mmCIF file with all atom_site columns, C-alpha atoms in Angstrom:
data_model
loop_
_atom_site.group_PDB
_atom_site.id
_atom_site.type_symbol
_atom_site.label_atom_id
_atom_site.label_alt_id
_atom_site.label_comp_id
_atom_site.label_asym_id
_atom_site.label_entity_id
_atom_site.label_seq_id
_atom_site.pdbx_PDB_ins_code
_atom_site.Cartn_x
_atom_site.Cartn_y
_atom_site.Cartn_z
_atom_site.occupancy
_atom_site.B_iso_or_equiv
_atom_site.pdbx_formal_charge
_atom_site.auth_seq_id
_atom_site.auth_comp_id
_atom_site.auth_asym_id
_atom_site.auth_atom_id
_atom_site.pdbx_PDB_model_num
ATOM 1   C CA . MET A 1 1   ? 7.088  -7.881  -3.758  1.00 0.00 ? 17  MET A CA 1
ATOM 2   C CA . HIS A 1 2   ? 4.605  -6.269  -1.375  1.00 0.00 ? 18  HIS A CA 1
ATOM 3   C CA . PRO A 1 3   ? 1.243  -5.481  -3.018  1.00 0.00 ? 19  PRO A CA 1
ATOM 4   C CA . ALA A 1 4   ? 1.472  -1.858  -1.959  1.00 0.00 ? 20  ALA A CA 1
ATOM 5   C CA . LYS A 1 5   ? 4.562  -1.493  -4.089  1.00 0.00 ? 21  LYS A CA 1
ATOM 6   C CA . THR A 1 6   ? 2.833  -2.774  -7.181  1.00 0.00 ? 22  THR A CA 1
ATOM 7   C CA . ALA A 1 7   ? -0.923 -2.552  -6.913  1.00 0.00 ? 23  ALA A CA 1
ATOM 8   C CA . LEU A 1 8   ? -1.229 0.635   -4.908  1.00 0.00 ? 24  LEU A CA 1
ATOM 9   C CA . GLY A 1 9   ? 1.924  2.336   -5.968  1.00 0.00 ? 25  GLY A CA 1
ATOM 10  C CA . SER A 1 10  ? 2.762  4.572   -8.833  1.00 0.00 ? 26  SER A CA 1
ATOM 11  C CA . PRO A 1 11  ? 5.984  4.302   -10.820 1.00 0.00 ? 27  PRO A CA 1
ATOM 12  C CA . GLU A 1 12  ? 7.070  7.582   -9.233  1.00 0.00 ? 28  GLU A CA 1
ATOM 13  C CA . LEU A 1 13  ? 6.504  6.390   -5.658  1.00 0.00 ? 29  LEU A CA 1
ATOM 14  C CA . THR A 1 14  ? 9.282  4.843   -3.627  1.00 0.00 ? 30  THR A CA 1
ATOM 15  C CA . PRO A 1 15  ? 8.610  1.408   -2.139  1.00 0.00 ? 31  PRO A CA 1
ATOM 16  C CA . ARG A 1 16  ? 8.104  3.004   1.302   1.00 0.00 ? 32  ARG A CA 1
ATOM 17  C CA . GLU A 1 17  ? 5.687  5.574   -0.128  1.00 0.00 ? 33  GLU A CA 1
ATOM 18  C CA . GLY A 1 18  ? 3.788  2.667   -1.703  1.00 0.00 ? 34  GLY A CA 1
ATOM 19  C CA . GLU A 1 19  ? 3.494  1.037   1.711   1.00 0.00 ? 35  GLU A CA 1
ATOM 20  C CA . VAL A 1 20  ? 2.313  4.300   3.271   1.00 0.00 ? 36  VAL A CA 1
ATOM 21  C CA . LEU A 1 21  ? -0.230 4.741   0.479   1.00 0.00 ? 37  LEU A CA 1
ATOM 22  C CA . PHE A 1 22  ? -1.499 1.223   1.104   1.00 0.00 ? 38  PHE A CA 1
ATOM 23  C CA . TRP A 1 23  ? -2.138 2.013   4.773   1.00 0.00 ? 39  TRP A CA 1
ATOM 24  C CA . ILE A 1 24  ? -3.653 5.402   3.891   1.00 0.00 ? 40  ILE A CA 1
ATOM 25  C CA . SER A 1 25  ? -6.062 3.534   1.607   1.00 0.00 ? 41  SER A CA 1
ATOM 26  C CA . GLN A 1 26  ? -6.946 1.314   4.569   1.00 0.00 ? 42  GLN A CA 1
ATOM 27  C CA . GLY A 1 27  ? -7.955 4.408   6.566   1.00 0.00 ? 43  GLY A CA 1
ATOM 28  C CA . LYS A 1 28  ? -4.999 4.420   8.945   1.00 0.00 ? 44  LYS A CA 1
ATOM 29  C CA . SER A 1 29  ? -3.778 7.657   10.552  1.00 0.00 ? 45  SER A CA 1
ATOM 30  C CA . ASN A 1 30  ? -0.163 8.803   10.247  1.00 0.00 ? 46  ASN A CA 1
ATOM 31  C CA . HIS A 1 31  ? 0.414  7.724   13.833  1.00 0.00 ? 47  HIS A CA 1
ATOM 32  C CA . ASP A 1 32  ? -1.030 4.244   13.179  1.00 0.00 ? 48  ASP A CA 1
ATOM 33  C CA . ILE A 1 33  ? 1.029  3.882   10.001  1.00 0.00 ? 49  ILE A CA 1
ATOM 34  C CA . GLY A 1 34  ? 4.139  4.842   11.943  1.00 0.00 ? 50  GLY A CA 1
ATOM 35  C CA . VAL A 1 35  ? 3.429  2.136   14.506  1.00 0.00 ? 51  VAL A CA 1
ATOM 36  C CA . ILE A 1 36  ? 2.754  -0.463  11.802  1.00 0.00 ? 52  ILE A CA 1
ATOM 37  C CA . LEU A 1 37  ? 5.892  0.387   9.813   1.00 0.00 ? 53  LEU A CA 1
ATOM 38  C CA . GLY A 1 38  ? 8.114  1.136   12.805  1.00 0.00 ? 54  GLY A CA 1
ATOM 39  C CA . ALA A 1 39  ? 8.665  4.778   11.815  1.00 0.00 ? 55  ALA A CA 1
ATOM 40  C CA . LYS A 1 40  ? 8.127  8.133   13.476  1.00 0.00 ? 56  LYS A CA 1
ATOM 41  C CA . THR A 1 41  ? 4.885  9.976   12.821  1.00 0.00 ? 57  THR A CA 1
ATOM 42  C CA . GLY A 1 42  ? 6.814  12.919  11.362  1.00 0.00 ? 58  GLY A CA 1
ATOM 43  C CA . THR A 1 43  ? 8.467  10.627  8.831   1.00 0.00 ? 59  THR A CA 1
ATOM 44  C CA . ILE A 1 44  ? 5.086  9.230   7.799   1.00 0.00 ? 60  ILE A CA 1
ATOM 45  C CA . CYS A 1 45  ? 3.779  12.811  7.441   1.00 0.00 ? 61  CYS A CA 1
ATOM 46  C CA . LYS A 1 46  ? 6.637  13.555  5.022   1.00 0.00 ? 62  LYS A CA 1
ATOM 47  C CA . HIS A 1 47  ? 5.915  10.382  3.044   1.00 0.00 ? 63  HIS A CA 1
ATOM 48  C CA . ALA A 1 48  ? 2.231  11.389  2.864   1.00 0.00 ? 64  ALA A CA 1
ATOM 49  C CA . GLU A 1 49  ? 3.198  14.863  1.607   1.00 0.00 ? 65  GLU A CA 1
ATOM 50  C CA . HIS A 1 50  ? 5.385  13.325  -1.099  1.00 0.00 ? 66  HIS A CA 1
ATOM 51  C CA . ILE A 1 51  ? 2.605  10.913  -2.107  1.00 0.00 ? 67  ILE A CA 1
ATOM 52  C CA . LEU A 1 52  ? 0.077  13.736  -2.482  1.00 0.00 ? 68  LEU A CA 1
ATOM 53  C CA . SER A 1 53  ? 2.555  15.749  -4.522  1.00 0.00 ? 69  SER A CA 1
ATOM 54  C CA . LYS A 1 54  ? 3.619  12.863  -6.771  1.00 0.00 ? 70  LYS A CA 1
ATOM 55  C CA . LEU A 1 55  ? 0.029  11.777  -7.412  1.00 0.00 ? 71  LEU A CA 1
ATOM 56  C CA . ASN A 1 56  ? -0.980 15.412  -7.923  1.00 0.00 ? 72  ASN A CA 1
ATOM 57  C CA . VAL A 1 57  ? -3.873 15.172  -5.464  1.00 0.00 ? 73  VAL A CA 1
ATOM 58  C CA . GLU A 1 58  ? -4.962 17.461  -2.641  1.00 0.00 ? 74  GLU A CA 1
ATOM 59  C CA . ASN A 1 59  ? -5.861 15.030  0.143   1.00 0.00 ? 75  ASN A CA 1
ATOM 60  C CA . ARG A 1 60  ? -5.545 11.510  1.504   1.00 0.00 ? 76  ARG A CA 1
ATOM 61  C CA . THR A 1 61  ? -9.006 10.490  0.364   1.00 0.00 ? 77  THR A CA 1
ATOM 62  C CA . THR A 1 62  ? -8.216 11.321  -3.239  1.00 0.00 ? 78  THR A CA 1
ATOM 63  C CA . ALA A 1 63  ? -4.868 9.508   -2.929  1.00 0.00 ? 79  ALA A CA 1
ATOM 64  C CA . ALA A 1 64  ? -6.751 6.427   -1.680  1.00 0.00 ? 80  ALA A CA 1
ATOM 65  C CA . VAL A 1 65  ? -9.145 6.644   -4.637  1.00 0.00 ? 81  VAL A CA 1
ATOM 66  C CA . VAL A 1 66  ? -6.173 6.846   -7.031  1.00 0.00 ? 82  VAL A CA 1
ATOM 67  C CA . ALA A 1 67  ? -4.681 3.800   -5.295  1.00 0.00 ? 83  ALA A CA 1
ATOM 68  C CA . PHE A 1 68  ? -7.897 1.799   -5.629  1.00 0.00 ? 84  PHE A CA 1
ATOM 69  C CA . GLU A 1 69  ? -8.299 2.792   -9.286  1.00 0.00 ? 85  GLU A CA 1
ATOM 70  C CA . THR A 1 70  ? -4.704 1.760   -9.959  1.00 0.00 ? 86  THR A CA 1
ATOM 71  C CA . CYS A 1 71  ? -5.314 -1.535  -8.200  1.00 0.00 ? 87  CYS A CA 1
ATOM 72  C CA . ARG A 1 72  ? -8.447 -2.157  -10.257 1.00 0.00 ? 88  ARG A CA 1
ATOM 73  C CA . SER A 1 73  ? -6.616 -1.296  -13.509 1.00 0.00 ? 89  SER A CA 1
ATOM 74  C CA . ASP A 1 74  ? -3.766 -3.638  -12.577 1.00 0.00 ? 90  ASP A CA 1
ATOM 75  C CA . ALA A 1 75  ? -6.248 -6.425  -11.780 1.00 0.00 ? 91  ALA A CA 1
ATOM 76  C CA . GLN A 1 76  ? -7.971 -5.983  -15.141 1.00 0.00 ? 92  GLN A CA 1
ATOM 77  C CA . ALA A 1 77  ? -4.615 -5.979  -16.935 1.00 0.00 ? 93  ALA A CA 1
ATOM 78  C CA . SER A 1 78  ? -3.535 -9.178  -15.180 1.00 0.00 ? 94  SER A CA 1
ATOM 79  C CA . GLU A 1 79  ? -6.806 -10.871 -16.175 1.00 0.00 ? 95  GLU A CA 1
ATOM 80  C CA . SER A 1 80  ? -5.844 -10.344 -19.811 1.00 0.00 ? 96  SER A CA 1
ATOM 81  C CA . SER A 1 81  ? -2.429 -11.887 -19.139 1.00 0.00 ? 97  SER A CA 1
ATOM 82  C CA . PRO A 1 82  ? -2.968 -15.384 -17.701 1.00 0.00 ? 98  PRO A CA 1
ATOM 83  C CA . GLY A 1 83  ? 0.608  -15.788 -16.504 1.00 0.00 ? 99  GLY A CA 1
ATOM 84  C CA . GLN A 1 84  ? 0.214  -12.874 -14.129 1.00 0.00 ? 100 GLN A CA 1
ATOM 85  C CA . SER A 1 85  ? -3.112 -13.953 -12.633 1.00 0.00 ? 101 SER A CA 1
ATOM 86  C CA . TRP A 1 86  ? -1.486 -15.918 -9.803  1.00 0.00 ? 102 TRP A CA 1
ATOM 87  C CA . THR A 1 87  ? 0.601  -12.878 -8.913  1.00 0.00 ? 103 THR A CA 1
ATOM 88  C CA . ALA A 1 88  ? -2.586 -10.812 -8.697  1.00 0.00 ? 104 ALA A CA 1
ATOM 89  C CA . VAL A 1 89  ? -4.259 -13.455 -6.510  1.00 0.00 ? 105 VAL A CA 1
ATOM 90  C CA . ALA A 1 90  ? -1.226 -13.682 -4.209  1.00 0.00 ? 106 ALA A CA 1
ATOM 91  C CA . GLY A 1 91  ? -1.078 -9.900  -3.965  1.00 0.00 ? 107 GLY A CA 1
ATOM 92  C CA . PHE A 1 92  ? -4.768 -9.670  -3.133  1.00 0.00 ? 108 PHE A CA 1
ATOM 93  C CA . ILE A 1 93  ? -4.531 -12.361 -0.459  1.00 0.00 ? 109 ILE A CA 1
ATOM 94  C CA . THR A 1 94  ? -1.478 -10.721 1.079   1.00 0.00 ? 110 THR A CA 1
ATOM 95  C CA . THR A 1 95  ? -3.173 -7.323  1.050   1.00 0.00 ? 111 THR A CA 1
ATOM 96  C CA . GLN A 1 96  ? -6.213 -8.721  2.838   1.00 0.00 ? 112 GLN A CA 1
ATOM 97  C CA . LEU A 1 97  ? -4.129 -10.617 5.391   1.00 0.00 ? 113 LEU A CA 1
ATOM 98  C CA . CYS A 1 98  ? -2.064 -7.508  6.128   1.00 0.00 ? 114 CYS A CA 1
ATOM 99  C CA . ALA A 1 99  ? -5.248 -5.483  6.591   1.00 0.00 ? 115 ALA A CA 1
ATOM 100 C CA . LEU A 1 100 ? -6.602 -8.098  8.993   1.00 0.00 ? 116 LEU A CA 1
ATOM 101 C CA . CYS A 1 101 ? -3.477 -8.084  11.106  1.00 0.00 ? 117 CYS A CA 1
ATOM 102 C CA . SER A 1 102 ? -2.752 -4.360  10.971  1.00 0.00 ? 118 SER A CA 1
ATOM 103 C CA . ASP A 1 103 ? -2.768 -4.276  14.761  1.00 0.00 ? 119 ASP A CA 1
ATOM 104 C CA . GLY A 1 104 ? 0.141  -6.720  14.791  1.00 0.00 ? 120 GLY A CA 1
ATOM 105 C CA . PRO A 1 105 ? 3.150  -5.119  13.077  1.00 0.00 ? 121 PRO A CA 1
ATOM 106 C CA . ASP A 1 106 ? 5.318  -8.189  13.707  1.00 0.00 ? 122 ASP A CA 1
ATOM 107 C CA . LEU A 1 107 ? 2.987  -10.383 11.672  1.00 0.00 ? 123 LEU A CA 1
ATOM 108 C CA . TYR A 1 108 ? 2.751  -7.683  8.996   1.00 0.00 ? 124 TYR A CA 1
ATOM 109 C CA . GLY A 1 109 ? 6.561  -7.658  8.785   1.00 0.00 ? 125 GLY A CA 1
ATOM 110 C CA . GLU A 1 110 ? 6.549  -11.405 8.225   1.00 0.00 ? 126 GLU A CA 1
ATOM 111 C CA . PHE A 1 111 ? 4.076  -11.026 5.336   1.00 0.00 ? 127 PHE A CA 1
ATOM 112 C CA . VAL A 1 112 ? 6.252  -8.342  3.790   1.00 0.00 ? 128 VAL A CA 1
ATOM 113 C CA . ARG A 1 113 ? 9.336  -10.536 4.135   1.00 0.00 ? 129 ARG A CA 1
ATOM 114 C CA . LEU A 1 114 ? 7.578  -13.568 2.643   1.00 0.00 ? 130 LEU A CA 1
ATOM 115 C CA . THR A 1 115 ? 6.159  -11.666 -0.331  1.00 0.00 ? 131 THR A CA 1
ATOM 116 C CA . ALA A 1 116 ? 9.226  -9.561  -1.120  1.00 0.00 ? 132 ALA A CA 1
#
């Protein structure tokens, strides 16, 4: 499963909204996210609106902070459960690799496929 769906997502977010939130937390614009995910900018705008509403926040910066706090909480929880530590490590590595190759959506798609 893609790290954005678990580490940066909220139970109320759809998998796609989790992906959008991940890229928002990486500082990407709606246009850039659309290019990365192969979606129209207007669609990404709608996803961003839904994310803000579901997380009950007013802006993208606050949504990114919520995402990072959720990620940190999940990491701390997985440290207390040894069986999940490898999942956390794999998710972290995948997140970092996706961030590094954000200019190459084809490679990003491969990471998503491999970690799903």
